[in-house]
JSON list of C-alpha atoms and ligand atoms in Angstrom, two decimals:
[
{"chain": "A", "resi": 1392, "resn": "MET", "atom": "CA", "xyz": [225.20, -132.31, 34.57]},
{"chain": "A", "resi": 1393, "resn": "THR", "atom": "CA", "xyz": [222.85, -130.84, 37.48]},
{"chain": "A", "resi": 1394, "resn": "LEU", "atom": "CA", "xyz": [223.73, -128.54, 40.32]},
{"chain": "A", "resi": 1395, "resn": "SER", "atom": "CA", "xyz": [222.04, -129.12, 43.61]},
{"chain": "A", "resi": 1396, "resn": "LEU", "atom": "CA", "xyz": [221.81, -125.55, 45.21]},
{"chain": "A", "resi": 1397, "resn": "THR", "atom": "CA", "xyz": [220.75, -123.70, 47.98]},
{"chain": "A", "resi": 1398, "resn": "GLN", "atom": "CA", "xyz": [219.43, -120.15, 47.28]},
{"chain": "A", "resi": 1399, "resn": "ASP", "atom": "CA", "xyz": [222.90, -118.65, 48.42]},
{"chain": "A", "resi": 1400, "resn": "GLU", "atom": "CA", "xyz": [224.85, -120.75, 46.16]},
{"chain": "A", "resi": 1401, "resn": "LEU", "atom": "CA", "xyz": [222.45, -120.54, 43.34]},
{"chain": "A", "resi": 1402, "resn": "ASP", "atom": "CA", "xyz": [222.81, -116.55, 43.70]},
{"chain": "A", "resi": 1403, "resn": "GLY", "atom": "CA", "xyz": [227.01, -117.02, 43.90]},
{"chain": "A", "resi": 1404, "resn": "GLN", "atom": "CA", "xyz": [226.65, -119.25, 40.41]},
{"chain": "A", "resi": 1405, "resn": "GLY", "atom": "CA", "xyz": [224.44, -116.52, 38.77]},
{"chain": "A", "resi": 1406, "resn": "VAL", "atom": "CA", "xyz": [226.91, -113.66, 39.71]},
{"chain": "A", "resi": 1407, "resn": "ALA", "atom": "CA", "xyz": [229.65, -115.84, 38.37]},
{"chain": "A", "resi": 1408, "resn": "LEU", "atom": "CA", "xyz": [227.71, -116.08, 35.02]},
{"chain": "A", "resi": 1409, "resn": "GLY", "atom": "CA", "xyz": [227.12, -112.65, 34.93]},
{"chain": "A", "resi": 1410, "resn": "ARG", "atom": "CA", "xyz": [230.60, -112.02, 35.04]},
{"chain": "A", "resi": 1411, "resn": "THR", "atom": "CA", "xyz": [231.49, -114.19, 32.46]},
{"chain": "A", "resi": 1412, "resn": "LEU", "atom": "CA", "xyz": [229.25, -113.52, 29.97]},
{"chain": "A", "resi": 1413, "resn": "GLN", "atom": "CA", "xyz": [230.29, -111.90, 26.51]},
{"chain": "A", "resi": 1414, "resn": "PRO", "atom": "CA", "xyz": [228.98, -108.79, 25.12]},
{"chain": "A", "resi": 1415, "resn": "GLY", "atom": "CA", "xyz": [225.36, -109.41, 23.16]},
{"chain": "A", "resi": 1416, "resn": "GLU", "atom": "CA", "xyz": [224.86, -113.11, 24.91]},
{"chain": "A", "resi": 1417, "resn": "LEU", "atom": "CA", "xyz": [221.30, -114.33, 24.73]},
{"chain": "A", "resi": 1418, "resn": "VAL", "atom": "CA", "xyz": [220.69, -116.55, 27.43]},
{"chain": "A", "resi": 1419, "resn": "THR", "atom": "CA", "xyz": [217.52, -118.58, 28.17]},
{"chain": "A", "resi": 1420, "resn": "PHE", "atom": "CA", "xyz": [215.94, -120.07, 31.41]},
{"chain": "A", "resi": 1421, "resn": "GLU", "atom": "CA", "xyz": [213.60, -122.87, 31.75]},
{"chain": "A", "resi": 1422, "resn": "GLY", "atom": "CA", "xyz": [211.86, -124.50, 34.35]},
{"chain": "A", "resi": 1423, "resn": "GLU", "atom": "CA", "xyz": [208.37, -124.64, 35.84]},
{"chain": "A", "resi": 1424, "resn": "LEU", "atom": "CA", "xyz": [206.92, -122.02, 38.35]},
{"chain": "A", "resi": 1425, "resn": "GLY", "atom": "CA", "xyz": [208.92, -121.24, 41.38]},
{"chain": "A", "resi": 1426, "resn": "ALA", "atom": "CA", "xyz": [212.07, -123.37, 39.81]},
{"chain": "A", "resi": 1427, "resn": "GLY", "atom": "CA", "xyz": [214.27, -120.18, 40.53]},
{"chain": "A", "resi": 1428, "resn": "LYS", "atom": "CA", "xyz": [214.47, -118.66, 36.92]},
{"chain": "A", "resi": 1429, "resn": "THR", "atom": "CA", "xyz": [213.65, -114.86, 38.26]},
{"chain": "A", "resi": 1430, "resn": "THR", "atom": "CA", "xyz": [216.19, -115.63, 41.30]},
{"chain": "A", "resi": 1431, "resn": "PHE", "atom": "CA", "xyz": [219.02, -116.79, 38.80]},
{"chain": "A", "resi": 1432, "resn": "ILE", "atom": "CA", "xyz": [218.50, -114.01, 36.76]},
{"chain": "A", "resi": 1433, "resn": "LYS", "atom": "CA", "xyz": [218.52, -111.15, 39.05]},
{"chain": "A", "resi": 1434, "resn": "ALA", "atom": "CA", "xyz": [221.64, -112.65, 40.42]},
{"chain": "A", "resi": 1435, "resn": "VAL", "atom": "CA", "xyz": [222.92, -112.92, 36.57]},
{"chain": "A", "resi": 1436, "resn": "ALA", "atom": "CA", "xyz": [222.10, -108.93, 36.07]},
{"chain": "A", "resi": 1437, "resn": "ARG", "atom": "CA", "xyz": [224.17, -108.48, 39.02]},
{"chain": "A", "resi": 1438, "resn": "GLY", "atom": "CA", "xyz": [227.08, -110.41, 37.66]},
{"chain": "A", "resi": 1439, "resn": "LEU", "atom": "CA", "xyz": [226.59, -107.82, 34.71]},
{"chain": "A", "resi": 1440, "resn": "GLY", "atom": "CA", "xyz": [226.73, -104.64, 37.25]},
{"chain": "A", "resi": 1441, "resn": "VAL", "atom": "CA", "xyz": [223.18, -104.29, 37.58]},
{"chain": "A", "resi": 1442, "resn": "THR", "atom": "CA", "xyz": [223.02, -102.19, 40.92]},
{"chain": "A", "resi": 1443, "resn": "THR", "atom": "CA", "xyz": [219.19, -101.10, 40.53]},
{"chain": "A", "resi": 1444, "resn": "PRO", "atom": "CA", "xyz": [216.76, -103.69, 41.94]},
{"chain": "A", "resi": 1445, "resn": "ALA", "atom": "CA", "xyz": [213.97, -104.70, 39.75]},
{"chain": "A", "resi": 1446, "resn": "THR", "atom": "CA", "xyz": [211.23, -102.47, 40.33]},
{"chain": "A", "resi": 1447, "resn": "SER", "atom": "CA", "xyz": [209.46, -103.05, 36.97]},
{"chain": "A", "resi": 1448, "resn": "PRO", "atom": "CA", "xyz": [206.13, -104.30, 37.21]},
{"chain": "A", "resi": 1449, "resn": "THR", "atom": "CA", "xyz": [205.90, -107.77, 37.40]},
{"chain": "A", "resi": 1450, "resn": "TYR", "atom": "CA", "xyz": [203.34, -108.25, 34.07]},
{"chain": "A", "resi": 1451, "resn": "ALA", "atom": "CA", "xyz": [205.88, -106.47, 32.13]},
{"chain": "A", "resi": 1452, "resn": "LEU", "atom": "CA", "xyz": [207.22, -108.59, 29.24]},
{"chain": "A", "resi": 1453, "resn": "VAL", "atom": "CA", "xyz": [210.57, -106.87, 28.84]},
{"chain": "A", "resi": 1454, "resn": "HIS", "atom": "CA", "xyz": [212.44, -105.17, 31.67]},
{"chain": "A", "resi": 1455, "resn": "ARG", "atom": "CA", "xyz": [215.52, -103.23, 31.02]},
{"chain": "A", "resi": 1456, "resn": "TYR", "atom": "CA", "xyz": [218.46, -102.74, 33.41]},
{"chain": "A", "resi": 1457, "resn": "HIS", "atom": "CA", "xyz": [221.30, -100.56, 33.41]},
{"chain": "A", "resi": 1458, "resn": "GLY", "atom": "CA", "xyz": [224.33, -102.83, 33.44]},
{"chain": "A", "resi": 1459, "resn": "ALA", "atom": "CA", "xyz": [228.13, -102.47, 33.32]},
{"chain": "A", "resi": 1460, "resn": "ARG", "atom": "CA", "xyz": [228.61, -102.68, 29.78]},
{"chain": "A", "resi": 1461, "resn": "GLY", "atom": "CA", "xyz": [225.22, -101.73, 28.29]},
{"chain": "A", "resi": 1462, "resn": "PRO", "atom": "CA", "xyz": [221.34, -102.58, 28.77]},
{"chain": "A", "resi": 1463, "resn": "VAL", "atom": "CA", "xyz": [220.40, -105.84, 29.93]},
{"chain": "A", "resi": 1464, "resn": "PHE", "atom": "CA", "xyz": [217.05, -107.04, 28.77]},
{"chain": "A", "resi": 1465, "resn": "HIS", "atom": "CA", "xyz": [215.20, -109.95, 30.62]},
{"chain": "A", "resi": 1466, "resn": "LEU", "atom": "CA", "xyz": [212.21, -111.24, 29.28]},
{"chain": "A", "resi": 1467, "resn": "ASP", "atom": "CA", "xyz": [209.55, -113.22, 30.93]},
{"chain": "A", "resi": 1468, "resn": "CYS", "atom": "CA", "xyz": [207.52, -114.89, 28.55]},
{"chain": "A", "resi": 1469, "resn": "PHE", "atom": "CA", "xyz": [205.01, -116.24, 31.07]},
{"chain": "A", "resi": 1470, "resn": "ARG", "atom": "CA", "xyz": [202.34, -114.36, 29.92]},
{"chain": "A", "resi": 1471, "resn": "LEU", "atom": "CA", "xyz": [202.32, -115.09, 26.12]},
{"chain": "A", "resi": 1472, "resn": "ARG", "atom": "CA", "xyz": [199.09, -116.14, 25.36]},
{"chain": "A", "resi": 1473, "resn": "CYS", "atom": "CA", "xyz": [200.54, -117.81, 22.05]},
{"chain": "A", "resi": 1474, "resn": "PRO", "atom": "CA", "xyz": [203.91, -117.98, 20.82]},
{"chain": "A", "resi": 1475, "resn": "ASP", "atom": "CA", "xyz": [203.02, -115.85, 17.76]},
{"chain": "A", "resi": 1476, "resn": "GLU", "atom": "CA", "xyz": [202.65, -112.96, 20.21]},
{"chain": "A", "resi": 1477, "resn": "ALA", "atom": "CA", "xyz": [206.69, -112.88, 20.39]},
{"chain": "A", "resi": 1478, "resn": "ALA", "atom": "CA", "xyz": [206.57, -112.02, 16.69]},
{"chain": "A", "resi": 1479, "resn": "ASP", "atom": "CA", "xyz": [205.88, -108.88, 18.08]},
{"chain": "A", "resi": 1480, "resn": "LEU", "atom": "CA", "xyz": [208.78, -107.93, 20.12]},
{"chain": "A", "resi": 1481, "resn": "ASP", "atom": "CA", "xyz": [211.57, -106.09, 18.73]},
{"chain": "A", "resi": 1482, "resn": "TRP", "atom": "CA", "xyz": [214.52, -108.84, 18.78]},
{"chain": "A", "resi": 1483, "resn": "GLU", "atom": "CA", "xyz": [216.20, -106.87, 16.21]},
{"chain": "A", "resi": 1484, "resn": "GLY", "atom": "CA", "xyz": [216.49, -104.12, 18.59]},
{"chain": "A", "resi": 1485, "resn": "LEU", "atom": "CA", "xyz": [216.99, -106.30, 21.88]},
{"chain": "A", "resi": 1486, "resn": "ILE", "atom": "CA", "xyz": [219.79, -108.08, 20.32]},
{"chain": "A", "resi": 1487, "resn": "THR", "atom": "CA", "xyz": [221.53, -104.77, 18.42]},
{"chain": "A", "resi": 1488, "resn": "GLU", "atom": "CA", "xyz": [221.09, -102.88, 21.82]},
{"chain": "A", "resi": 1489, "resn": "GLY", "atom": "CA", "xyz": [221.32, -105.31, 24.57]},
{"chain": "A", "resi": 1490, "resn": "ASP", "atom": "CA", "xyz": [224.75, -106.42, 26.62]},
{"chain": "A", "resi": 1491, "resn": "ALA", "atom": "CA", "xyz": [222.56, -109.40, 27.46]},
{"chain": "A", "resi": 1492, "resn": "ILE", "atom": "CA", "xyz": [219.29, -110.86, 26.72]},
{"chain": "A", "resi": 1493, "resn": "LEU", "atom": "CA", "xyz": [217.95, -113.17, 29.54]},
{"chain": "A", "resi": 1494, "resn": "ILE", "atom": "CA", "xyz": [214.87, -114.99, 29.10]},
{"chain": "A", "resi": 1495, "resn": "GLU", "atom": "CA", "xyz": [212.18, -116.55, 31.07]},
{"chain": "A", "resi": 1496, "resn": "TRP", "atom": "CA", "xyz": [210.10, -119.32, 29.80]},
{"chain": "A", "resi": 1497, "resn": "PRO", "atom": "CA", "xyz": [211.47, -119.57, 26.01]},
{"chain": "A", "resi": 1498, "resn": "GLU", "atom": "CA", "xyz": [209.23, -122.34, 25.81]},
{"chain": "A", "resi": 1499, "resn": "ARG", "atom": "CA", "xyz": [206.06, -119.86, 25.34]},
{"chain": "A", "resi": 1500, "resn": "ALA", "atom": "CA", "xyz": [208.30, -117.58, 22.69]},
{"chain": "A", "resi": 1501, "resn": "GLY", "atom": "CA", "xyz": [208.10, -120.68, 20.27]},
{"chain": "A", "resi": 1502, "resn": "VAL", "atom": "CA", "xyz": [210.10, -120.37, 17.15]},
{"chain": "A", "resi": 1503, "resn": "TRP", "atom": "CA", "xyz": [210.44, -116.21, 17.54]},
{"chain": "A", "resi": 1504, "resn": "ILE", "atom": "CA", "xyz": [213.54, -116.89, 19.86]},
{"chain": "A", "resi": 1505, "resn": "PRO", "atom": "CA", "xyz": [216.82, -116.15, 18.15]},
{"chain": "A", "resi": 1506, "resn": "THR", "atom": "CA", "xyz": [219.09, -119.11, 18.85]},
{"chain": "A", "resi": 1507, "resn": "PRO", "atom": "CA", "xyz": [220.35, -118.42, 22.39]},
{"chain": "A", "resi": 1508, "resn": "THR", "atom": "CA", "xyz": [224.18, -118.77, 23.07]},
{"chain": "A", "resi": 1509, "resn": "ARG", "atom": "CA", "xyz": [223.51, -120.68, 26.26]},
{"chain": "A", "resi": 1510, "resn": "ARG", "atom": "CA", "xyz": [220.52, -122.56, 27.96]},
{"chain": "A", "resi": 1511, "resn": "PHE", "atom": "CA", "xyz": [219.81, -123.31, 31.10]},
{"chain": "A", "resi": 1512, "resn": "ARG", "atom": "CA", "xyz": [217.17, -125.11, 33.20]},
{"chain": "A", "resi": 1513, "resn": "LEU", "atom": "CA", "xyz": [215.92, -125.31, 36.77]},
{"chain": "A", "resi": 1514, "resn": "HIS", "atom": "CA", "xyz": [213.95, -127.45, 38.59]},
{"chain": "A", "resi": 1515, "resn": "HIS", "atom": "CA", "xyz": [212.65, -128.26, 42.53]},
{"chain": "A", "resi": 1516, "resn": "LEU", "atom": "CA", "xyz": [214.39, -131.20, 44.08]},
{"chain": "A", "resi": 1517, "resn": "PRO", "atom": "CA", "xyz": [213.12, -133.25, 47.20]},
{"chain": "A", "resi": 1518, "resn": "ASP", "atom": "CA", "xyz": [214.55, -130.45, 49.71]},
{"chain": "A", "resi": 1519, "resn": "PRO", "atom": "CA", "xyz": [212.58, -127.56, 49.42]},
{"chain": "A", "resi": 1520, "resn": "GLU", "atom": "CA", "xyz": [215.67, -125.31, 50.10]},
{"chain": "A", "resi": 1521, "resn": "ARG", "atom": "CA", "xyz": [217.60, -126.62, 46.94]},
{"chain": "A", "resi": 1522, "resn": "ARG", "atom": "CA", "xyz": [217.13, -126.29, 43.26]},
{"chain": "A", "resi": 1523, "resn": "GLY", "atom": "CA", "xyz": [218.32, -128.26, 40.28]},
{"chain": "A", "resi": 1524, "resn": "LEU", "atom": "CA", "xyz": [220.71, -126.25, 38.19]},
{"chain": "A", "resi": 1525, "resn": "GLU", "atom": "CA", "xyz": [221.37, -127.56, 34.60]},
{"chain": "A", "resi": 1526, "resn": "LEU", "atom": "CA", "xyz": [222.93, -126.27, 31.57]},
{"chain": "A", "resi": 1527, "resn": "LEU", "atom": "CA", "xyz": [221.53, -127.55, 28.49]},
{"chain": "B", "resi": 204, "resn": "ADP", "atom": "N1", "xyz": [217.76, -122.84, 46.25]},
{"chain": "B", "resi": 204, "resn": "ADP", "atom": "C1", "xyz": [216.88, -121.82, 45.61]},
{"chain": "B", "resi": 204, "resn": "ADP", "atom": "N2", "xyz": [216.90, -121.24, 44.67]},
{"chain": "B", "resi": 204, "resn": "ADP", "atom": "C2", "xyz": [216.10, -120.36, 43.91]},
{"chain": "B", "resi": 204, "resn": "ADP", "atom": "N3", "xyz": [215.33, -119.90, 44.71]},
{"chain": "B", "resi": 204, "resn": "ADP", "atom": "C3", "xyz": [214.69, -120.97, 46.05]},
{"chain": "B", "resi": 204, "resn": "ADP", "atom": "C4", "xyz": [215.96, -121.66, 46.45]},
{"chain": "B", "resi": 204, "resn": "ADP", "atom": "N4", "xyz": [215.12, -122.34, 47.86]},
{"chain": "B", "resi": 204, "resn": "ADP", "atom": "C5", "xyz": [214.07, -121.57, 47.82]},
{"chain": "B", "resi": 204, "resn": "ADP", "atom": "N5", "xyz": [213.76, -120.54, 46.93]},
{"chain": "B", "resi": 204, "resn": "ADP", "atom": "C6", "xyz": [212.47, -119.84, 46.52]},
{"chain": "B", "resi": 204, "resn": "ADP", "atom": "O1", "xyz": [211.97, -120.15, 45.61]},
{"chain": "B", "resi": 204, "resn": "ADP", "atom": "C7", "xyz": [211.32, -119.07, 44.92]},
{"chain": "B", "resi": 204, "resn": "ADP", "atom": "C8", "xyz": [211.48, -119.33, 43.36]},
{"chain": "B", "resi": 204, "resn": "ADP", "atom": "O2", "xyz": [210.94, -118.12, 42.81]},
{"chain": "B", "resi": 204, "resn": "ADP", "atom": "P1", "xyz": [211.13, -117.49, 41.48]},
{"chain": "B", "resi": 204, "resn": "ADP", "atom": "O3", "xyz": [212.40, -117.10, 41.63]},
{"chain": "B", "resi": 204, "resn": "ADP", "atom": "O4", "xyz": [210.15, -116.31, 41.07]},
{"chain": "B", "resi": 204, "resn": "ADP", "atom": "O5", "xyz": [210.85, -118.84, 40.57]},
{"chain": "B", "resi": 204, "resn": "ADP", "atom": "P2", "xyz": [210.44, -118.59, 38.93]},
{"chain": "B", "resi": 204, "resn": "ADP", "atom": "O6", "xyz": [211.02, -117.62, 38.20]},
{"chain": "B", "resi": 204, "resn": "ADP", "atom": "O7", "xyz": [211.36, -119.78, 38.30]},
{"chain": "B", "resi": 204, "resn": "ADP", "atom": "O8", "xyz": [208.91, -118.78, 39.05]},
{"chain": "B", "resi": 204, "resn": "ADP", "atom": "C9", "xyz": [211.73, -117.94, 45.73]},
{"chain": "B", "resi": 204, "resn": "ADP", "atom": "O9", "xyz": [210.65, -117.63, 46.40]},
{"chain": "B", "resi": 204, "resn": "ADP", "atom": "C10", "xyz": [212.86, -118.40, 46.58]},
{"chain": "B", "resi": 204, "resn": "ADP", "atom": "O10", "xyz": [213.12, -117.57, 47.52]},
{"chain": "B", "resi": 205, "resn": "MG", "atom": "MG1", "xyz": [210.12, -115.98, 37.33]}
]
C-alpha cells in the first residue's frame, strides 16, 4: 500500500512511527534523491524523543542523536563509493548501543547492513507537494 502524503502528513507519520519503534530496531529508507528520506527520518527521530535539530555536517556517514531511551543513529549511505566501504562501519557497536538505527540509501551498503526490522520506500509523485510512502 502506498500513502500519498504532504510534508506535514509525512512528518506526522514519521513521529507516529518513531513513537512505536521498539528498542533496537533497524529501519531502512529507500528512494531517489529528494524523495523525502531525510525529512521522514528527522520526524521519526522526533518521535523517538530527539529534540536537538540535526546539526551534524551533511558529509558525515553516521549521525548520532540523543533519543528519550538512548542513542538514535542516522546513517546516510549515499556517499559510499562502493558497498565494501560499509564493511568498515562498527555495525556491532551501532546495534549494541542504538535505541534505533535509521538508514538512508541502504542499497549502497549492499550486504553489510544487518537485516532490517522494517523497510520503507519513498518516491516522487506527479504532485510536487506530495510523496509516496510505502512499507516494504
Ligand atoms: N510531501 C513531502 N514530503 C517530504 N518532502 C517534501 C514533500 N513535499 C516537498 N518536499 C521537499 O522535498 C525535499 C525532500 O528532501 P530530503 O528529505 O532531503 O530527501 P532525500 O533525503 O530523500 O534526498 C525537501 O526539500 C522537502 O521540503
Ligand atoms: Mg537524504
